[in-house]
Backbone as a chain_set.jsonl record, in Angstrom:
{"seq": "XXXXXXXXXXXXXXXXXXXXXXXXXXXXXXXXXXXXXXXXXXXXXXXXXXXXXXXXXXXXXXXXXXXXXXXXXXXXXXXXXXXXXXXXXXXXXXXXXXXXX", "coords": {"N": [[84.691, 112.016, 85.057], [84.253, 109.838, 87.611], [86.25, 108.338, 90.027], [86.503, 105.607, 92.119], [88.385, 104.121, 94.552], [89.125, 101.249, 96.29], [90.29, 99.128, 98.96], [90.978, 95.736, 99.786], [92.026, 93.91, 102.333], [94.36, 95.289, 102.02], [96.229, 98.259, 102.327], [95.31, 101.19, 100.814], [97.425, 103.244, 99.525], [98.51, 106.678, 98.988], [100.26, 106.717, 96.849], [99.508, 104.407, 95.411], [96.886, 105.161, 94.731], [97.415, 107.383, 93.09], [98.811, 106.118, 91.02], [96.893, 104.348, 89.942], [94.97, 106.207, 89.112], [96.417, 107.624, 87.192], [96.802, 105.62, 85.262], [94.142, 105.139, 84.541], [93.369, 107.536, 83.441], [94.223, 107.435, 80.862], [92.241, 105.982, 79.629], [90.121, 107.751, 79.397], [90.859, 109.274, 77.255], [90.273, 107.656, 75.095], [87.528, 107.241, 75.262], [84.898, 109.242, 76.014], [82.567, 109.022, 77.477], [82.585, 107.877, 79.996], [81.26, 107.319, 83.104], [81.536, 106.442, 85.791], [83.997, 104.815, 87.753], [84.918, 101.941, 89.415], [87.383, 100.708, 91.367], [88.954, 97.947, 92.791], [91.389, 96.885, 94.937], [93.175, 94.101, 96.041], [94.666, 91.676, 98.275], [95.475, 88.35, 98.378], [96.784, 85.88, 100.127], [99.802, 85.492, 98.637], [99.154, 86.704, 96.315], [98.457, 89.431, 94.342], [95.703, 91.354, 93.462], [93.752, 93.122, 91.119], [90.766, 94.73, 90.371], [88.262, 96.053, 88.207], [85.342, 97.948, 87.582], [83.767, 99.463, 85.066], [81.648, 102.006, 84.409], [79.756, 102.947, 81.778], [77.867, 104.827, 79.375], [75.163, 102.924, 78.642], [76.358, 100.45, 79.165], [78.271, 98.197, 81.275], [81.613, 97.568, 81.964], [83.818, 95.037, 82.843], [86.868, 93.981, 84.413], [89.628, 91.95, 85.456], [92.754, 91.464, 87.027], [95.673, 89.662, 87.959], [98.698, 89.346, 89.853], [102.129, 88.949, 91.016], [102.96, 91.317, 91.976], [101.551, 94.403, 92.977], [101.584, 96.732, 91.394], [102.182, 95.686, 88.874], [99.881, 94.186, 88.483], [98.009, 96.243, 88.287], [98.923, 97.465, 85.95], [98.443, 95.385, 84.065], [95.68, 95.24, 84.341], [94.858, 97.781, 83.415], [95.598, 97.594, 80.746], [93.924, 95.476, 79.886], [91.319, 96.538, 80.315], [91.45, 98.712, 78.663], [91.635, 97.545, 76.097], [89.114, 96.283, 76.035], [87.438, 98.494, 76.163], [88.026, 99.876, 73.786], [87.158, 97.949, 71.975], [84.412, 97.891, 72.621], [83.72, 100.482, 71.874], [84.19, 100.381, 69.102], [82.227, 98.483, 68.366], [79.924, 99.919, 69.017], [80.137, 102.089, 67.257], [79.965, 100.708, 64.822], [77.332, 99.73, 64.974], [75.919, 102.116, 64.926], [76.597, 103.085, 62.402], [75.505, 101.083, 60.841], [72.81, 101.444, 61.318], [72.336, 103.818, 60.08], [72.91, 103.273, 57.434]], "CA": [[84.815, 110.609, 85.408], [84.443, 109.651, 89.044], [87.024, 107.134, 90.304], [86.458, 105.128, 93.503], [89.406, 103.093, 94.757], [89.011, 100.645, 97.612], [91.231, 98.043, 99.203], [90.521, 94.588, 100.563], [93.235, 93.345, 102.933], [95.518, 96.068, 101.593], [96.07, 99.691, 102.538], [95.407, 101.925, 99.552], [98.251, 104.422, 99.792], [98.372, 107.76, 98.011], [101.028, 106.312, 95.666], [98.659, 103.482, 94.643], [95.785, 105.944, 94.163], [97.95, 108.176, 91.981], [99.164, 105.205, 89.927], [95.64, 103.888, 89.329], [94.367, 107.356, 88.434], [97.23, 107.893, 85.988], [96.5, 104.572, 84.283], [92.76, 105.273, 84.083], [93.245, 108.756, 82.635], [94.442, 107.02, 79.474], [90.963, 105.501, 79.111], [89.287, 108.908, 79.076], [91.262, 109.735, 75.926], [89.593, 106.806, 74.117], [86.076, 107.217, 75.392], [84.563, 110.334, 76.92], [81.29, 108.779, 78.138], [82.78, 107.1, 81.219], [80.636, 108.058, 84.205], [82.014, 106.029, 87.098], [84.948, 103.71, 87.741], [85.126, 101.352, 90.729], [88.584, 99.873, 91.38], [89.178, 97.246, 94.05], [92.706, 96.265, 95.042], [93.145, 93.142, 97.14], [95.781, 90.745, 98.411], [95.084, 87.052, 98.903], [98.052, 85.188, 100.342], [100.874, 86.248, 97.966], [98.643, 87.126, 95.02], [97.894, 90.782, 94.29], [94.6, 91.328, 92.509], [93.121, 94.402, 90.823], [89.507, 94.566, 89.644], [87.639, 97.317, 87.842], [84.027, 97.996, 86.937], [83.712, 100.731, 84.344], [80.265, 102.326, 84.049], [79.649, 103.867, 80.648], [76.478, 104.919, 78.921], [74.669, 101.754, 77.938], [77.04, 99.191, 79.482], [79.292, 98.113, 82.322], [82.729, 96.748, 81.508], [84.545, 94.488, 83.986], [88.145, 93.324, 84.145], [90.374, 91.519, 86.629], [94.144, 91.075, 86.746], [96.395, 89.162, 89.127], [100.143, 89.29, 89.672], [102.894, 88.905, 92.26], [103.202, 92.704, 92.357], [100.331, 95.186, 92.803], [101.741, 97.644, 90.261], [102.067, 94.871, 87.658], [98.462, 93.841, 88.348], [97.338, 97.456, 87.814], [99.309, 97.601, 84.544], [97.686, 94.388, 83.298], [94.279, 95.641, 84.401], [94.612, 98.929, 82.527], [95.679, 97.095, 79.369], [92.716, 94.699, 79.6], [90.139, 97.396, 80.237], [91.651, 99.551, 77.485], [91.241, 96.74, 74.935], [87.666, 96.081, 76.073], [86.786, 99.767, 75.881], [88.184, 100.124, 72.349], [86.269, 96.993, 71.312], [83.046, 98.371, 72.823], [83.547, 101.691, 71.067], [84.08, 99.95, 67.711], [80.911, 97.869, 68.196], [78.935, 100.994, 69.056], [80.237, 102.822, 66.001], [79.44, 99.844, 63.754], [75.876, 99.71, 65.089], [75.407, 103.42, 64.504], [76.753, 103.168, 60.948], [74.557, 100.139, 60.258], [71.469, 102.016, 61.423], [72.239, 104.909, 59.102], [73.066, 102.785, 56.081]], "C": [[85.123, 110.516, 86.899], [85.145, 108.321, 89.275], [86.944, 106.823, 91.794], [87.456, 103.988, 93.626], [89.264, 102.572, 96.18], [89.997, 99.491, 97.725], [90.606, 96.963, 100.056], [91.768, 93.867, 101.046], [94.502, 94.04, 102.434], [95.22, 97.537, 101.875], [96.28, 100.401, 101.206], [96.147, 103.237, 99.848], [98.02, 105.483, 98.725], [99.126, 107.409, 96.726], [100.213, 105.362, 94.788], [97.504, 104.229, 93.993], [96.256, 106.741, 92.952], [98.256, 107.306, 90.774], [97.919, 104.729, 89.19], [95.005, 105.022, 88.535], [95.1, 107.684, 87.146], [96.92, 106.879, 84.891], [95.085, 104.72, 83.714], [92.541, 106.532, 83.252], [93.434, 108.449, 81.155], [93.135, 106.566, 78.824], [90.066, 106.654, 78.674], [89.635, 109.476, 77.7], [90.554, 108.932, 74.832], [88.093, 107.035, 74.095], [85.667, 108.256, 76.42], [83.244, 110.139, 77.665], [81.414, 107.895, 79.377], [82.209, 107.904, 82.384], [81.247, 107.725, 85.553], [82.953, 104.837, 86.934], [85.128, 103.237, 89.177], [86.306, 100.401, 90.648], [88.722, 99.255, 92.759], [90.536, 96.559, 93.988], [92.669, 95.323, 96.234], [94.391, 92.271, 97.114], [95.238, 89.479, 99.051], [96.32, 86.177, 98.926], [99.159, 85.99, 99.669], [100.44, 86.809, 96.623], [97.981, 88.502, 95.127], [96.874, 90.821, 93.162], [94.024, 92.739, 92.354], [91.886, 94.135, 89.969], [88.94, 95.939, 89.333], [86.261, 97.062, 87.239], [83.909, 99.398, 86.367], [82.269, 100.957, 83.904], [80.298, 103.352, 82.917], [78.199, 103.876, 80.201], [76.122, 103.663, 78.13], [75.336, 100.444, 78.303], [77.916, 99.34, 80.719], [80.367, 97.175, 81.811], [83.537, 96.335, 82.733], [85.868, 93.894, 83.535], [88.817, 93.004, 85.475], [91.775, 91.13, 86.195], [94.805, 90.66, 88.056], [97.876, 89.086, 88.814], [100.811, 89.157, 91.037], [103.114, 90.3, 92.82], [101.948, 93.526, 92.071], [100.43, 96.112, 91.596], [101.649, 96.894, 88.925], [100.615, 94.475, 87.413], [97.674, 95.045, 87.814], [97.663, 97.696, 86.346], [98.508, 96.649, 83.661], [96.211, 94.766, 83.226], [93.993, 96.785, 83.437], [94.699, 98.514, 81.063], [94.411, 96.335, 78.979], [91.503, 95.603, 79.407], [90.231, 98.323, 79.035], [91.215, 98.805, 76.223], [89.726, 96.554, 74.886], [86.921, 97.361, 75.717], [86.872, 100.116, 74.397], [87.252, 99.209, 71.559], [84.808, 97.435, 71.434], [82.769, 99.593, 71.954], [83.388, 101.333, 69.587], [82.719, 99.314, 67.439], [79.823, 98.931, 68.144], [78.944, 101.779, 67.759], [79.68, 102.009, 64.837], [77.916, 99.779, 63.792], [75.269, 101.01, 64.586], [75.503, 103.566, 62.974], [75.774, 102.236, 60.248], [73.135, 100.687, 60.306], [71.267, 103.144, 60.398], [72.192, 104.391, 57.672], [71.954, 101.966, 55.645]], "O": [[86.125, 111.048, 87.377], [84.695, 107.287, 88.779], [87.274, 107.664, 92.63], [87.38, 103.005, 92.889], [89.28, 103.337, 97.144], [90.471, 98.952, 96.725], [89.8, 97.244, 100.943], [92.491, 93.275, 100.245], [95.582, 93.45, 102.429], [94.095, 97.999, 101.683], [97.31, 100.227, 100.554], [95.567, 104.199, 100.352], [97.41, 105.216, 97.689], [98.683, 107.762, 95.634], [100.22, 105.49, 93.564], [97.171, 103.971, 92.836], [95.587, 106.773, 91.919], [97.995, 107.699, 89.637], [97.89, 104.709, 87.96], [94.553, 104.816, 87.409], [94.478, 107.986, 86.128], [96.791, 107.245, 83.723], [94.861, 104.455, 82.533], [91.616, 106.582, 82.441], [92.868, 109.126, 80.297], [92.94, 106.74, 77.621], [89.334, 106.538, 77.691], [88.788, 110.093, 77.054], [90.266, 109.467, 73.762], [87.467, 107.023, 73.035], [86.054, 108.156, 77.585], [82.842, 111.022, 78.423], [80.45, 107.236, 79.766], [82.626, 109.038, 82.624], [81.457, 108.616, 86.375], [82.735, 103.967, 86.091], [85.453, 104.032, 90.058], [86.245, 99.396, 89.941], [88.621, 99.945, 93.773], [90.796, 95.753, 93.095], [92.193, 95.689, 97.309], [95.071, 92.143, 96.096], [94.625, 89.517, 100.117], [96.839, 85.782, 97.882], [99.433, 87.105, 100.113], [101.263, 87.333, 95.872], [97.057, 88.696, 95.916], [97.147, 90.378, 92.046], [93.835, 93.455, 93.337], [91.947, 93.411, 88.975], [89.117, 96.88, 90.106], [86.048, 96.104, 86.497], [83.947, 100.389, 87.096], [81.73, 100.182, 83.114], [80.798, 104.465, 83.076], [77.405, 103.026, 80.606], [76.709, 103.382, 77.086], [74.925, 99.4, 77.797], [78.252, 100.445, 81.145], [80.064, 96.105, 81.282], [83.898, 97.172, 83.56], [85.985, 93.371, 82.427], [88.609, 93.687, 86.478], [91.966, 90.54, 85.131], [94.536, 91.227, 89.115], [98.276, 88.804, 87.685], [100.156, 89.24, 92.075], [103.42, 90.455, 94.003], [101.338, 93.358, 91.015], [99.461, 96.26, 90.851], [101.096, 97.417, 87.957], [100.167, 94.433, 86.267], [96.778, 94.883, 86.986], [96.788, 98.087, 85.573], [97.961, 97.055, 82.635], [95.573, 94.628, 82.182], [92.992, 96.759, 82.721], [93.953, 99.026, 80.228], [93.883, 96.52, 77.882], [90.751, 95.446, 78.445], [89.21, 98.683, 78.448], [90.512, 99.362, 75.38], [89.121, 96.655, 73.818], [85.89, 97.317, 75.045], [85.901, 100.599, 73.816], [86.629, 99.64, 70.589], [84.054, 97.362, 70.464], [81.693, 99.712, 71.368], [82.551, 101.912, 68.895], [82.115, 99.573, 66.398], [78.909, 98.853, 67.323], [77.887, 102.103, 67.217], [79.002, 102.553, 63.966], [77.275, 99.773, 62.741], [74.241, 101.011, 63.909], [74.598, 104.107, 62.339], [75.266, 102.564, 59.175], [72.34, 100.412, 59.407], [70.156, 103.376, 59.923], [71.534, 104.97, 56.808], [71.95, 101.481, 54.513]]}, "num_chains": 1, "name": "protein.A"}
């Protein structure tokens, strides 16, 4: 899984990179077909925003989270993308079982 982290009006420190990577590693446990992850961290006025585009075989999954704190935004983002990934995996499994049955 290739992870690209970029910042918009924010310096992406090594601590932020490590935190994002740690949160995204949890996703690899659910789904092993993740090819590329693009994370964008930005600050607009006092609002911290984290966005992710997850490229998996057959789909792209997007999520956005905003908070007063960048780490809280990353936490919310990882929870959102985790739920979407589990939902996508369940849909894929249901389609495969329906094709067999």
